[in-house]
mmCIF file with all atom_site columns, C-alpha atoms in Angstrom:
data_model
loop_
_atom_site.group_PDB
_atom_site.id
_atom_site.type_symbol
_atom_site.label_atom_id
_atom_site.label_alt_id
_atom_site.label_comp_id
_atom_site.label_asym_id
_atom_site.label_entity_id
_atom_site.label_seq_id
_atom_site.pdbx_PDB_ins_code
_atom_site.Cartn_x
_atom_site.Cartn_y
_atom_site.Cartn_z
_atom_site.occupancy
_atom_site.B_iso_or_equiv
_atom_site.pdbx_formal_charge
_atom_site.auth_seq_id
_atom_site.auth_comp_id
_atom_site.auth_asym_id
_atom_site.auth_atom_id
_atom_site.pdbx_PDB_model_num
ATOM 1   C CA . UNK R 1 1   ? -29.416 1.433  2.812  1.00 74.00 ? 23  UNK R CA 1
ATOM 2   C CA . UNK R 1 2   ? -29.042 -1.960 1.205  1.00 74.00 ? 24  UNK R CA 1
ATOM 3   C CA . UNK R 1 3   ? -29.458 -3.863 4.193  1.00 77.00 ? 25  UNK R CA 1
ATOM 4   C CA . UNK R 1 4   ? -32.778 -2.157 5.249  1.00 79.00 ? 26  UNK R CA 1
ATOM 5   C CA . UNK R 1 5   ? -34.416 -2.739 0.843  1.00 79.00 ? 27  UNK R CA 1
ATOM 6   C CA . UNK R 1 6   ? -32.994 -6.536 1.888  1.00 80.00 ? 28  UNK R CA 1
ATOM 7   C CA . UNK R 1 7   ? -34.984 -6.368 5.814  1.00 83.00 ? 29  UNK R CA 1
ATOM 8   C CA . UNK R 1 8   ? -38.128 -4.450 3.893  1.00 83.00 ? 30  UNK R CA 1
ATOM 9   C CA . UNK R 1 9   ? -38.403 -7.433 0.889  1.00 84.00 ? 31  UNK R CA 1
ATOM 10  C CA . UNK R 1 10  ? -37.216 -5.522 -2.006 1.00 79.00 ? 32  UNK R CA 1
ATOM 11  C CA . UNK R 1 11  ? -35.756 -7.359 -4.675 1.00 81.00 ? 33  UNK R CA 1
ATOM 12  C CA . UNK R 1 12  ? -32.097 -7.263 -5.433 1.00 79.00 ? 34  UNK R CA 1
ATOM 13  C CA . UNK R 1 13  ? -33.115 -6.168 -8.819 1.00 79.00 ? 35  UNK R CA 1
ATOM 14  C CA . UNK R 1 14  ? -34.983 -3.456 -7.386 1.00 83.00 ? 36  UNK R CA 1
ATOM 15  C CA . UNK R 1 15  ? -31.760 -2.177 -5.017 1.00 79.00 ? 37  UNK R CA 1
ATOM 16  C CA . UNK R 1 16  ? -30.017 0.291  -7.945 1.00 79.00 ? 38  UNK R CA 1
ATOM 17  C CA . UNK R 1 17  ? -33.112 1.522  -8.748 1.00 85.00 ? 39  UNK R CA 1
ATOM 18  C CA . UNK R 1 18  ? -34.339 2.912  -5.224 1.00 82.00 ? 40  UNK R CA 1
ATOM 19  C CA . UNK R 1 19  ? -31.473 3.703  -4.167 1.00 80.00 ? 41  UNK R CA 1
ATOM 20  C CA . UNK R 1 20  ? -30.340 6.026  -7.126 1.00 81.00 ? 42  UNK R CA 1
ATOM 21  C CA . UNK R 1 21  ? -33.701 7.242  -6.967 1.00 84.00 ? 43  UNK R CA 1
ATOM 22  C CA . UNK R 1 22  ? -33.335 8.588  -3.789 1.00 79.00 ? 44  UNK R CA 1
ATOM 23  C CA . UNK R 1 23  ? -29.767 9.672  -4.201 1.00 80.00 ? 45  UNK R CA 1
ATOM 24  C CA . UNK R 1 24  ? -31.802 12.152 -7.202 1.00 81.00 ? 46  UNK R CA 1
ATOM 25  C CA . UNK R 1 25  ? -34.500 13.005 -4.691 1.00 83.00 ? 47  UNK R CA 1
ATOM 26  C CA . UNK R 1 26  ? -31.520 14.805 -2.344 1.00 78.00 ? 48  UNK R CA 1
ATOM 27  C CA . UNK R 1 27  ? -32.998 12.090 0.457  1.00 81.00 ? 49  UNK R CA 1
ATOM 28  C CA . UNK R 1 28  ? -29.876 10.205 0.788  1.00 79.00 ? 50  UNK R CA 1
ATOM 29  C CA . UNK R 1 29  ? -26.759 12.211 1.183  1.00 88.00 ? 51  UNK R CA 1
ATOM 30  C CA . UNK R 1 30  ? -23.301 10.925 2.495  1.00 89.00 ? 52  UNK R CA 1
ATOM 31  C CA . UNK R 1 31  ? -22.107 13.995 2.766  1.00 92.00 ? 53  UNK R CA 1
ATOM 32  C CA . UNK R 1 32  ? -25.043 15.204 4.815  1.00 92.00 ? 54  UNK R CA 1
ATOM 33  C CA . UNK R 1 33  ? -24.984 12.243 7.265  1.00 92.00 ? 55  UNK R CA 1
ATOM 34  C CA . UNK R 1 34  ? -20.777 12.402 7.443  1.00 95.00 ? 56  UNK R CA 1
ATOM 35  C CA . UNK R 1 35  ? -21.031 16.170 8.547  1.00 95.00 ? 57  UNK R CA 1
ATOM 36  C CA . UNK R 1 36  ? -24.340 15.159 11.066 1.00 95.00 ? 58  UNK R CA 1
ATOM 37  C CA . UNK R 1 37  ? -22.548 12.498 12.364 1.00 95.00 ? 59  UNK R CA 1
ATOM 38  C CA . UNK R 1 38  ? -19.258 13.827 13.173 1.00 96.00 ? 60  UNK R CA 1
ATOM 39  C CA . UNK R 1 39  ? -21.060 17.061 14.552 1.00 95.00 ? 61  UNK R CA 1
ATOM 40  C CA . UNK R 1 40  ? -23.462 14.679 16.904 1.00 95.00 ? 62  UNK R CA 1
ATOM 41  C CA . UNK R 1 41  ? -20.507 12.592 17.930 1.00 96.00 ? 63  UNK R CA 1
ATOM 42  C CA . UNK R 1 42  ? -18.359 15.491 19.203 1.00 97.00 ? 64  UNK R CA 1
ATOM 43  C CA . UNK R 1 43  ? -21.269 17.728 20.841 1.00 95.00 ? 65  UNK R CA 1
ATOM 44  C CA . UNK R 1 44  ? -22.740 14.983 22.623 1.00 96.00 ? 66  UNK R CA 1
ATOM 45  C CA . UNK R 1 45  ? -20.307 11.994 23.162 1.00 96.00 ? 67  UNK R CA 1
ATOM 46  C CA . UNK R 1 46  ? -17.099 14.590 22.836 1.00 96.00 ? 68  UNK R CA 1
ATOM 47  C CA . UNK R 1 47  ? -15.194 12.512 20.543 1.00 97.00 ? 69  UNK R CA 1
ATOM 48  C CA . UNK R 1 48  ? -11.757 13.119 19.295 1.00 97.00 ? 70  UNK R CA 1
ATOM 49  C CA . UNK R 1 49  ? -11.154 13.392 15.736 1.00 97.00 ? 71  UNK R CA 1
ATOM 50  C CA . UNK R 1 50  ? -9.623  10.028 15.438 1.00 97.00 ? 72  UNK R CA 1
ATOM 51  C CA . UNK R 1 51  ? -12.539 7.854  16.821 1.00 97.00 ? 73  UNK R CA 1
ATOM 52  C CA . UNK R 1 52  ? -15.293 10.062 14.297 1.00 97.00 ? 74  UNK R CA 1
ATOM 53  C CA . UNK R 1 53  ? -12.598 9.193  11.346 1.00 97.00 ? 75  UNK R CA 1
ATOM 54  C CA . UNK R 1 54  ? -12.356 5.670  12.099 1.00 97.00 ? 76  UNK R CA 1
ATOM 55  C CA . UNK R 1 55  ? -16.441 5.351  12.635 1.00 97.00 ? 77  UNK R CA 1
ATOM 56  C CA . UNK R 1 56  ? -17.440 7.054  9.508  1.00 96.00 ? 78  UNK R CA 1
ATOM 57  C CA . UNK R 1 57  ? -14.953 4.583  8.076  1.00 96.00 ? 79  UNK R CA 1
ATOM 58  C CA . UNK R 1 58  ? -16.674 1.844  9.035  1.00 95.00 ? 80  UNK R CA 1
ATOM 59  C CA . UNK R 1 59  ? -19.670 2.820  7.683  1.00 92.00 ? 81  UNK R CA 1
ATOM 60  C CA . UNK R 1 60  ? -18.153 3.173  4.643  1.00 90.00 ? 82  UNK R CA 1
ATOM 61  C CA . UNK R 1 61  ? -17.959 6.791  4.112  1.00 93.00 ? 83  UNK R CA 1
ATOM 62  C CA . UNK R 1 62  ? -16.279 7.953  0.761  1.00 93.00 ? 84  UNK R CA 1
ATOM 63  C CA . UNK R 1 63  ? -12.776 10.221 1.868  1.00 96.00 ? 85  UNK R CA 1
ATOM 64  C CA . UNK R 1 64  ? -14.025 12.950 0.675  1.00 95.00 ? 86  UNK R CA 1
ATOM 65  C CA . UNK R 1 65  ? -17.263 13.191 2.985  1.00 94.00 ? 87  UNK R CA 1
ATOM 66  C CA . UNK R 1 66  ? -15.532 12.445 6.110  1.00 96.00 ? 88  UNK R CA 1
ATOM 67  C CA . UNK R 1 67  ? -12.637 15.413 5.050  1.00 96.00 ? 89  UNK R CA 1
ATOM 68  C CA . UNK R 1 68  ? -15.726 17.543 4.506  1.00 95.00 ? 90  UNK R CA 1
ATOM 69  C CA . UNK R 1 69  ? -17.495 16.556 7.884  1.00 95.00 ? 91  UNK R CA 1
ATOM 70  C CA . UNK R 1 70  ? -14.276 17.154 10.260 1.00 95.00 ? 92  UNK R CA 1
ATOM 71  C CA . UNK R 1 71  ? -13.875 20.650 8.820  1.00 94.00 ? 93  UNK R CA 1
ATOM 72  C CA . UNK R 1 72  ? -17.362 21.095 10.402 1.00 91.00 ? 94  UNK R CA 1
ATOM 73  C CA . UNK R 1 73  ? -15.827 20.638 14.078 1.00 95.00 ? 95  UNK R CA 1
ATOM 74  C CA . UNK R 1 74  ? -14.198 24.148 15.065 1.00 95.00 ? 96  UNK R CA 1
ATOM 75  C CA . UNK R 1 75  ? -10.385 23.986 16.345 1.00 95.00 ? 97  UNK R CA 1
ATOM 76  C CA . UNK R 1 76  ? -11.378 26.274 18.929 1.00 96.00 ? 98  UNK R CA 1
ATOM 77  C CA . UNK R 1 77  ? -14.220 24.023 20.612 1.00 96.00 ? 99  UNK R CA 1
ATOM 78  C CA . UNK R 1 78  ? -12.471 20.910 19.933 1.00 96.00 ? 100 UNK R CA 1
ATOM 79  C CA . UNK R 1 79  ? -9.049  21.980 22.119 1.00 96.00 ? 101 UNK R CA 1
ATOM 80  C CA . UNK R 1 80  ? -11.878 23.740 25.004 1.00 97.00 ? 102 UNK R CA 1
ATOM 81  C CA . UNK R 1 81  ? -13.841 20.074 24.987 1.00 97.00 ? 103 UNK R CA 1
ATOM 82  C CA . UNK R 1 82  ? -10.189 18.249 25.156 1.00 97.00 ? 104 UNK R CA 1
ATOM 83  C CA . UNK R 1 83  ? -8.987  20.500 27.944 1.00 96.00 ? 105 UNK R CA 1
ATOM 84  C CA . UNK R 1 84  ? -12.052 19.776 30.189 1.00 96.00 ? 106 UNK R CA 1
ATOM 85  C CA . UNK R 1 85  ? -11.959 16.506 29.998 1.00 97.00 ? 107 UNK R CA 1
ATOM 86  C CA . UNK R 1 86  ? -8.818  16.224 30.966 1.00 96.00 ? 108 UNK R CA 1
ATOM 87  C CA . UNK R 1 87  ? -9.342  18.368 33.354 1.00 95.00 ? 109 UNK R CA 1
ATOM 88  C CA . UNK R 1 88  ? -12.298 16.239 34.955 1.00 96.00 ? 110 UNK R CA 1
ATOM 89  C CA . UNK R 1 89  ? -10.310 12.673 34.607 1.00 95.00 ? 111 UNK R CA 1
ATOM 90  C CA . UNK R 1 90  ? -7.360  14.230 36.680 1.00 94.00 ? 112 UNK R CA 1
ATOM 91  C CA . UNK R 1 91  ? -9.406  15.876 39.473 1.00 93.00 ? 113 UNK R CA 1
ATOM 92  C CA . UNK R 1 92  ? -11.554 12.338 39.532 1.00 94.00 ? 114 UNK R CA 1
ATOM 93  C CA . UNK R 1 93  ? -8.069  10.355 40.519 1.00 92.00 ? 115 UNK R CA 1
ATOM 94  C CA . UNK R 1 94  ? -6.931  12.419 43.170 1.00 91.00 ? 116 UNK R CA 1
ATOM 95  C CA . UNK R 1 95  ? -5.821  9.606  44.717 1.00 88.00 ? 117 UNK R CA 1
ATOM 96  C CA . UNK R 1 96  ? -3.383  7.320  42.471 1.00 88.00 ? 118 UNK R CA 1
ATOM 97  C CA . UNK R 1 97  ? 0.441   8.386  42.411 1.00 92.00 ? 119 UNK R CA 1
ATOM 98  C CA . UNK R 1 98  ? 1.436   11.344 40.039 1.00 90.00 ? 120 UNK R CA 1
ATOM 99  C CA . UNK R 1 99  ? 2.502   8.799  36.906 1.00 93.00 ? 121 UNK R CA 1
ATOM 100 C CA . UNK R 1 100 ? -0.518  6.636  37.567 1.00 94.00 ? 122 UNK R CA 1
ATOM 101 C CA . UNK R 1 101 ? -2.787  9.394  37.389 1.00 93.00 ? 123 UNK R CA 1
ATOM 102 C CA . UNK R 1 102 ? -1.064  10.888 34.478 1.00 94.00 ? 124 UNK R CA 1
ATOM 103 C CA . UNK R 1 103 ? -0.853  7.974  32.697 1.00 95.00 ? 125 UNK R CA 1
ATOM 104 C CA . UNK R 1 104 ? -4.748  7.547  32.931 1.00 96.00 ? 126 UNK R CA 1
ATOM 105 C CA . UNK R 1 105 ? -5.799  10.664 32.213 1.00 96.00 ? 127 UNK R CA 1
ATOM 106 C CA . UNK R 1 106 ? -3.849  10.283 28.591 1.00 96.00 ? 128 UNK R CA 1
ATOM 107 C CA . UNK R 1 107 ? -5.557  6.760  28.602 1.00 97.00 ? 129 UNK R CA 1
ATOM 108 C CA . UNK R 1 108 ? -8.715  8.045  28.614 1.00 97.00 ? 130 UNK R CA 1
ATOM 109 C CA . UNK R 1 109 ? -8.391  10.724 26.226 1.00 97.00 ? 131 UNK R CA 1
ATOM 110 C CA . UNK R 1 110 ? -6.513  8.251  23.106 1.00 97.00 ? 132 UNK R CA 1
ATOM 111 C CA . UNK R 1 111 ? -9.610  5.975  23.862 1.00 97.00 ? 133 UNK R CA 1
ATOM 112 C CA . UNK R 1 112 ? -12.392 9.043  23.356 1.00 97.00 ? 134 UNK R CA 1
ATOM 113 C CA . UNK R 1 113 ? -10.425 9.342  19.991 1.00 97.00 ? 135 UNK R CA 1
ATOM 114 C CA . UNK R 1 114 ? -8.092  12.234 20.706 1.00 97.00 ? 136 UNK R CA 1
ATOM 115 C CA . UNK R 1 115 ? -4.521  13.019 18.685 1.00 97.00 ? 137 UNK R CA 1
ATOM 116 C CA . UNK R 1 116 ? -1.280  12.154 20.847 1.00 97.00 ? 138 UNK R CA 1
ATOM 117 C CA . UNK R 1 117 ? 0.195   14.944 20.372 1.00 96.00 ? 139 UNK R CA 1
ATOM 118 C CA . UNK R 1 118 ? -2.826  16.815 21.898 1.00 96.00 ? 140 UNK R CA 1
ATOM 119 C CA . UNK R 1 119 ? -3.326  14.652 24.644 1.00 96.00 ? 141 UNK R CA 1
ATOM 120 C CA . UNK R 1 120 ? 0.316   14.898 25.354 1.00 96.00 ? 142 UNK R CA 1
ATOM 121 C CA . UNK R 1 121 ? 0.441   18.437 25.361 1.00 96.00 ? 143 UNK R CA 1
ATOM 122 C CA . UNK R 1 122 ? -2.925  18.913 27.706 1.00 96.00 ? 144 UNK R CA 1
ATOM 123 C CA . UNK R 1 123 ? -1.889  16.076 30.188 1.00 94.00 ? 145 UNK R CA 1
ATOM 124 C CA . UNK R 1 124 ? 1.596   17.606 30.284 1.00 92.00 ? 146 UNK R CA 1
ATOM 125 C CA . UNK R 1 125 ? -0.161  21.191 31.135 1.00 92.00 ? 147 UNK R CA 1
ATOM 126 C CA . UNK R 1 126 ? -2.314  19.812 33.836 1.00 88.00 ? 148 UNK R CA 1
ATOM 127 C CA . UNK R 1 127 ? 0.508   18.059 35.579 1.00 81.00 ? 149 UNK R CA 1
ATOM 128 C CA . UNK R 1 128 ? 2.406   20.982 35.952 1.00 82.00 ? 150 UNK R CA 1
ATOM 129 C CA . UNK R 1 129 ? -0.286  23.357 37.799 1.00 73.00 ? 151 UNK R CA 1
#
């Protein structure tokens, strides 16, 4: 928010002001934006957990919001999501050796943000049908 008073003119003096003023209003809202964002992220770019953590984190996101905003992401949807897309990475390298294939699959899925131990698990599942 302070970078767009600074790209709009306002005076630094000014910045508290606004800005607690629309903190009072209800128009700004971490906790809003943390539970928005990590929703958006997972329905639409399927993000793991880890990738949404380290995101809100670099927009500077108190703890407590981001806590808040991955309780909004149900267990249920976020294994189902996992599952296909591992699912979908090891049908698309039908061609590479077993390890190789393996091996990229779990790749893929740590990049999107995934836990290990999740990935792991799935990877080791698929391999085995």
């Amino acid at each position: 928010m302070q970078q767009k008073l600074w790209d709009l003119g306002v005076r630094r003096a000014e910045h508290d002001e606004v800005i607690s003023t629309l903190i009072e209003e209800d128009y700004l809202n971490e906790e809003r934006f943390a539970k928005a964002f990590a929703g958006g992220k997972f329905r639409m770019k399927e993000w793991g957990r880890k990738k949404i953590y380290y995101a809100l984190k670099e927009k500077k996101v108190s703890e407590y919001s981001i806590k808040k905003a991955m309780k909004e992401i149900d267990d249920e949807d976020y294994k189902k999501i996992l599952s296909e897309l591992a699912e979908k990475k090891y049908d698309s390298l039908k061609g590479e050796q077993y390890l190789v294939r393996k091996k990229k699959t779990m790749d893929y899925l740590l990049q999107k943000g995934y836990e290990p131990d999740l990935v792991t698990k799935v990877v080791g599942e698929l391999s085995e049908k």
